[in-house]
Amino acid sequence: MTQGKILFLEQFGDMGGGQTVLLSLVQAALATGAQVTVMAPGGGPLQKSLKDRHGRALSFLDCPEPRLTHGRKTAWDILRALAYGLYFLRHLSLLRRQDVIYINGMRHLPHVLALSPLLRAAIFCHVHLLPATAERLLLKLATGKIRPFRLLANSSFIAAHAGIASKHIHLIENALSPVFAQQPFRNRFASIGAPWRCAIIGTVRENKGQGVAINAVTGRTNVSLHIIGRDGDGAEDWIRGIRKTAPANVHFTGPSADLPVTLETHGIQFSLVLSQMEEAFGLVAIESMACSCITIVSGRGGLEEIAAHTGALLARDARELEQMLDWLFAMPGDALAALARAQYDATQQRYAPARFHDEVRSLLGAALARP
């Protein structure tokens, strides 16, 4: 087994797509035999999930969350980032002892970049969102100043839009977590008819497509739409507006601690992944198909790749979504079950956790073994 030290730097303490991926990254890192430490905001769901899954096999170091404005950054964000960088100096001795520093997300990259002349570690930065212009400039700077440095892209879309040379990019597609990989296929269409039960899953925010889904089901008495997810920070006014105007067949169910159970509880048959932003990947799409739901995606960013690999249906706007729903609702139950099964099988094969685990373990093992 490889010996060495790996430090993961995580920017959030709540669970989201990037943090779900982190759980699998840590599992692969532990398999190298290295001493693994995770530095992240403590006291939240992420810390609990790490402890539940890995116990004392890893060390957890609490740090404050580097809070920034969602979307376009302000001068105040720059000042907060600088202040956080000064705080980060207290961890210099820890960083200098590491063989690999793995940055999960972009917010810790400026601090590591500033300290990189004092470090001996191989540095990886895992990008879960499409980098903004300033972030692409930061990545270019990192590739020029840090040796060795690699950006981990979770889709070909991100690799093509990262703004840096391909020799600095390593593509590792996301995979299902064990919870979803172990879900058996179940026929959600053995009994069909009104109301059809749809869900849109993820943080409630205008660019995530909840408004598109609501528009598509408004006036339809044969559809029940469940909006599953926490309210997004900075979107409070918009959320209050859609809650007031949403029709009676739209239900806000809040965040889910166990998505397979939530889908089962509400009898969800169709999952709508309607992001209006360029998604880096679209983890909820493969999770939905692994739970036997027929999944419709907007095709934005990495969602188009997922559709190509799994047969997820494409509906690029509200009009196409309405037409897609009409087509699906007219199909017999056995045809719907066959479609769900085809998506399920393709997802379980393409996004198996063993593939992700082996790729990450090989990557980290090579970094630990370097001179």
XYZ file of C-alpha atoms in Angstrom:
371
model
C 0.000 0.000 0.000
C 1.147 3.540 -0.788
C 2.256 5.690 2.130
C 1.869 9.446 2.257
C -0.468 12.253 3.278
C -3.490 13.588 1.397
C -5.399 16.714 2.417
C -8.839 17.495 1.018
C -9.947 21.145 1.170
C -13.737 21.485 1.035
C -15.518 24.844 0.908
C -18.982 23.851 2.210
C -20.299 21.978 5.235
C -23.733 21.187 3.795
C -24.361 18.339 1.393
C -24.645 19.078 -2.314
C -23.411 17.511 -5.527
C -19.755 18.403 -4.924
C -19.872 17.112 -1.368
C -21.477 13.838 -2.484
C -18.542 13.417 -4.860
C -16.141 14.220 -2.005
C -17.376 11.191 -0.050
C -16.330 8.946 -2.940
C -13.035 10.807 -3.388
C -12.154 10.211 0.256
C -13.004 6.519 -0.036
C -10.634 6.193 -3.004
C -7.913 8.138 -1.164
C -8.140 5.834 1.855
C -7.708 2.853 -0.466
C -4.203 4.118 -1.362
C -3.097 3.563 2.231
C -2.343 7.246 2.712
C -3.106 9.264 5.813
C -6.194 11.301 4.834
C -7.360 14.606 6.340
C -10.443 16.607 5.355
C -10.544 20.319 6.155
C -14.093 21.659 5.866
C -16.712 23.679 7.765
C -17.724 21.440 10.658
C -20.910 20.652 12.511
C -23.005 20.065 9.390
C -24.243 17.196 7.235
C -20.905 16.742 5.444
C -18.965 16.096 8.636
C -21.636 13.660 9.820
C -21.635 11.818 6.492
C -17.844 11.484 6.542
C -17.859 10.155 10.081
C -20.737 7.772 9.402
C -19.027 6.338 6.325
C -15.360 6.354 7.357
C -15.284 6.729 11.145
C -11.770 7.130 12.502
C -10.093 6.136 9.246
C -9.646 9.836 8.450
C -9.016 13.067 10.315
C -11.432 16.002 10.131
C -10.271 19.570 10.659
C -12.881 22.283 11.133
C -12.539 25.598 9.289
C -14.925 28.494 8.590
C -16.826 28.607 5.317
C -15.421 31.064 2.740
C -18.765 32.763 2.084
C -19.158 34.661 -1.182
C -22.110 36.098 -3.079
C -23.870 33.601 -5.322
C -23.335 34.478 -8.984
C -21.565 37.719 -9.880
C -18.956 38.649 -7.257
C -18.659 42.075 -5.628
C -15.809 44.142 -4.166
C -16.963 42.980 -0.737
C -16.452 39.386 -1.891
C -12.858 40.209 -2.824
C -12.211 41.680 0.632
C -13.743 38.635 2.323
C -11.605 36.332 0.185
C -8.462 38.260 1.156
C -9.399 38.112 4.836
C -9.954 34.382 4.568
C -6.548 34.036 2.915
C -4.916 35.656 5.937
C -6.776 33.244 8.208
C -5.580 30.357 6.036
C -1.944 31.134 6.930
C -2.495 29.435 10.277
C -2.636 26.118 8.414
C 0.647 26.577 6.557
C 2.498 23.951 8.586
C -0.245 21.400 7.855
C -0.137 22.148 4.128
C 3.662 21.833 4.038
C 3.463 18.284 5.437
C 1.150 17.031 2.668
C 2.104 14.975 -0.381
C -1.201 15.709 -2.155
C -3.546 18.664 -1.662
C -6.934 18.091 -3.273
C -9.097 21.210 -3.579
C -12.775 20.295 -3.959
C -14.241 23.391 -5.628
C -12.592 26.691 -6.472
C -12.779 28.810 -3.309
C -9.635 27.464 -1.634
C -7.525 27.669 -4.813
C -6.404 31.341 -4.338
C -5.019 30.585 -0.868
C -3.202 27.448 -1.981
C -1.864 29.279 -5.043
C -0.486 32.075 -2.863
C 1.275 29.566 -0.597
C 2.368 27.179 -3.364
C 6.053 28.314 -3.420
C 6.299 26.986 0.136
C 4.626 23.630 -0.597
C 5.943 20.325 -1.948
C 2.551 18.693 -2.592
C 1.028 17.720 -5.895
C -2.074 19.910 -6.157
C -5.400 18.965 -7.723
C -8.450 21.178 -8.122
C -11.787 19.447 -8.750
C -14.234 21.706 -10.593
C -17.955 20.998 -10.141
C -19.325 24.145 -11.812
C -18.571 25.969 -15.040
C -15.750 28.399 -14.119
C -16.527 32.094 -14.457
C -14.124 34.417 -16.282
C -12.167 35.302 -13.128
C -11.954 31.639 -12.167
C -10.594 30.674 -15.590
C -7.896 33.324 -15.168
C -7.101 31.862 -11.755
C -6.783 28.379 -13.260
C -4.422 29.707 -15.946
C -2.311 31.304 -13.237
C -2.262 28.053 -11.266
C -1.093 26.023 -14.264
C 1.753 28.474 -14.761
C 2.861 28.771 -11.133
C 2.125 25.390 -9.467
C 4.138 22.284 -10.324
C 2.559 19.796 -10.540
C -1.037 21.004 -10.899
C -4.028 19.254 -12.452
C -7.623 20.318 -12.868
C -10.081 17.459 -12.401
C -13.028 17.912 -14.786
C -16.233 15.949 -14.211
C -17.382 16.142 -17.840
C -16.030 16.759 -21.331
C -18.044 19.985 -21.311
C -16.024 21.349 -18.379
C -12.757 20.126 -19.887
C -13.550 22.055 -23.069
C -14.562 25.262 -21.257
C -12.013 25.428 -18.431
C -9.835 27.848 -20.373
C -6.559 25.962 -19.814
C -4.480 23.555 -21.908
C -5.731 19.982 -22.046
C -2.388 18.682 -20.699
C -3.329 20.212 -17.328
C -6.805 18.592 -17.268
C -7.720 15.119 -16.106
C -11.251 13.967 -16.974
C -13.003 11.789 -14.392
C -16.757 11.624 -14.869
C -18.868 11.584 -11.734
C -20.366 8.297 -10.623
C -23.264 7.071 -8.558
C -22.718 6.845 -4.824
C -23.148 3.334 -3.369
C -26.653 4.248 -2.151
C -27.857 4.789 -5.718
C -25.727 2.071 -7.321
C -27.404 -0.465 -5.039
C -30.958 0.543 -5.915
C -32.808 -2.325 -7.624
C -34.948 -1.523 -10.616
C -38.616 -1.163 -9.809
C -41.500 -0.673 -12.190
C -43.074 2.676 -11.343
C -45.638 2.212 -14.115
C -47.338 -1.038 -13.107
C -50.353 1.120 -12.331
C -50.717 4.160 -14.561
C -53.155 7.017 -14.839
C -53.889 10.376 -13.295
C -52.335 11.932 -11.471
C -48.954 11.378 -13.058
C -46.280 12.195 -10.486
C -43.300 14.329 -11.479
C -40.474 15.823 -9.437
C -37.810 18.457 -9.947
C -34.949 17.867 -7.520
C -32.274 20.276 -6.336
C -31.726 23.699 -4.818
C -34.732 25.927 -5.491
C -33.342 28.704 -7.645
C -34.539 30.407 -10.810
C -31.749 29.025 -12.987
C -32.456 25.454 -11.859
C -35.699 25.323 -13.839
C -38.417 25.054 -11.204
C -40.303 27.867 -12.944
C -40.160 25.984 -16.260
C -41.602 22.878 -14.597
C -44.395 24.845 -12.919
C -45.359 26.479 -16.209
C -45.468 23.082 -17.913
C -47.902 21.583 -15.376
C -50.092 24.647 -14.804
C -53.629 23.897 -15.918
C -53.011 20.141 -16.045
C -55.292 18.307 -13.666
C -53.629 14.969 -14.449
C -50.161 15.894 -13.101
C -48.760 16.327 -9.603
C -45.414 18.141 -9.408
C -43.162 17.866 -6.343
C -40.380 20.409 -5.886
C -37.738 18.674 -3.765
C -34.825 20.721 -2.423
C -33.765 23.477 -0.082
C -34.382 27.138 -0.839
C -31.356 28.714 -2.505
C -29.489 31.540 -0.811
C -30.054 34.838 -2.578
C -33.223 33.621 -4.288
C -35.643 34.437 -1.471
C -37.761 36.998 -3.368
C -38.150 34.735 -6.388
C -39.043 31.743 -4.201
C -41.706 33.713 -2.332
C -43.177 34.700 -5.682
C -43.468 31.165 -7.079
C -44.859 29.842 -3.806
C -47.666 32.410 -3.971
C -48.527 31.837 -7.612
C -47.955 28.079 -7.971
C -51.143 26.107 -8.774
C -52.616 23.536 -6.408
C -50.963 20.599 -8.182
C -47.479 21.892 -7.267
C -46.103 20.756 -3.885
C -43.007 22.148 -2.168
C -41.676 19.196 -0.184
C -38.405 20.729 1.039
C -34.949 19.110 1.126
C -34.514 15.356 1.191
C -32.138 13.532 3.527
C -32.729 10.267 1.646
C -33.704 10.804 -1.982
C -34.649 7.180 -2.834
C -37.031 7.121 0.130
C -38.474 10.533 -0.781
C -39.127 9.438 -4.364
C -40.786 6.283 -3.094
C -42.900 8.137 -0.516
C -44.358 10.453 -3.151
C -44.577 7.763 -5.843
C -42.478 9.810 -8.278
C -42.449 8.460 -11.843
C -40.758 11.247 -13.827
C -37.739 13.336 -12.840
C -37.310 16.739 -14.496
C -33.747 18.115 -14.575
C -34.415 21.445 -16.255
C -31.392 23.615 -15.444
C -31.309 26.835 -17.449
C -27.618 27.277 -16.602
C -24.750 25.343 -18.164
C -24.466 22.416 -15.774
C -20.989 20.978 -15.314
C -22.428 17.487 -14.966
C -25.900 16.933 -13.512
C -25.580 14.393 -10.700
C -29.299 14.397 -9.889
C -30.042 13.171 -13.421
C -28.111 9.925 -13.012
C -29.417 9.514 -9.457
C -32.994 9.813 -10.733
C -32.452 7.180 -13.419
C -30.785 4.895 -10.864
C -34.034 5.203 -8.874
C -36.032 3.961 -11.922
C -37.592 7.342 -12.762
C -37.941 8.319 -16.408
C -35.705 11.367 -16.572
C -36.032 14.439 -18.789
C -33.130 16.908 -18.982
C -32.707 20.361 -20.473
C -29.487 19.396 -22.251
C -27.569 22.373 -20.866
C -23.830 21.769 -20.463
C -22.939 18.310 -19.189
C -26.589 17.242 -19.190
C -26.342 16.734 -22.938
C -23.515 14.241 -22.402
C -25.573 12.367 -19.825
C -28.475 12.176 -22.271
C -26.179 10.779 -24.963
C -24.810 8.107 -22.621
C -28.066 7.042 -20.936
C -31.017 7.849 -23.178
C -32.314 10.561 -20.856
C -34.949 12.515 -22.771
C -34.228 16.077 -23.937
C -36.608 19.007 -23.484
C -34.746 22.262 -24.007
C -37.594 24.643 -23.092
C -41.103 24.711 -21.614
C -42.773 24.039 -24.963
C -40.659 20.941 -25.623
C -41.300 19.777 -22.062
C -45.063 20.041 -22.502
C -44.857 18.077 -25.754
C -42.660 15.454 -24.087
C -45.077 15.034 -21.200
C -48.024 14.662 -23.583
C -46.110 11.970 -25.492
C -45.188 10.087 -22.324
C -48.655 10.281 -20.781
C -50.095 8.710 -23.932
C -47.797 5.662 -23.737
C -48.916 2.318 -22.266
C -47.462 1.233 -18.933
C -45.234 -1.504 -20.344
C -43.620 0.924 -22.796
C -42.974 3.427 -19.997
C -41.450 0.685 -17.834
C -39.207 -0.379 -20.726
C -38.005 3.204 -21.201
C -37.270 3.565 -17.494
C -35.423 0.229 -17.519
C -33.263 1.248 -20.492
C -32.252 4.489 -18.739
C -31.608 2.596 -15.491
C -29.389 -0.055 -17.125
C -27.339 2.475 -19.106
C -26.834 4.632 -15.993
C -25.770 1.761 -13.757
C -23.257 0.626 -16.365
C -21.789 3.994 -17.369
C -21.641 5.584 -13.917
C -20.686 2.610 -11.739
C -18.868 3.701 -8.550
C -16.139 1.063 -9.053
C -14.962 2.845 -12.205
C -14.761 6.218 -10.422
C -13.037 4.670 -7.393
C -10.388 2.947 -9.522
C -9.654 6.079 -11.589
C -9.251 8.310 -8.530
C -7.193 5.749 -6.601
C -4.853 5.351 -9.589
C -4.500 9.135 -9.971
C -3.724 9.705 -6.273
C -1.443 6.689 -6.094
C 0.643 8.017 -8.972
C 0.867 11.443 -7.300
C 1.993 9.880 -4.022
C 4.637 7.781 -5.788
C 6.249 10.672 -7.650
C 9.822 11.638 -6.677
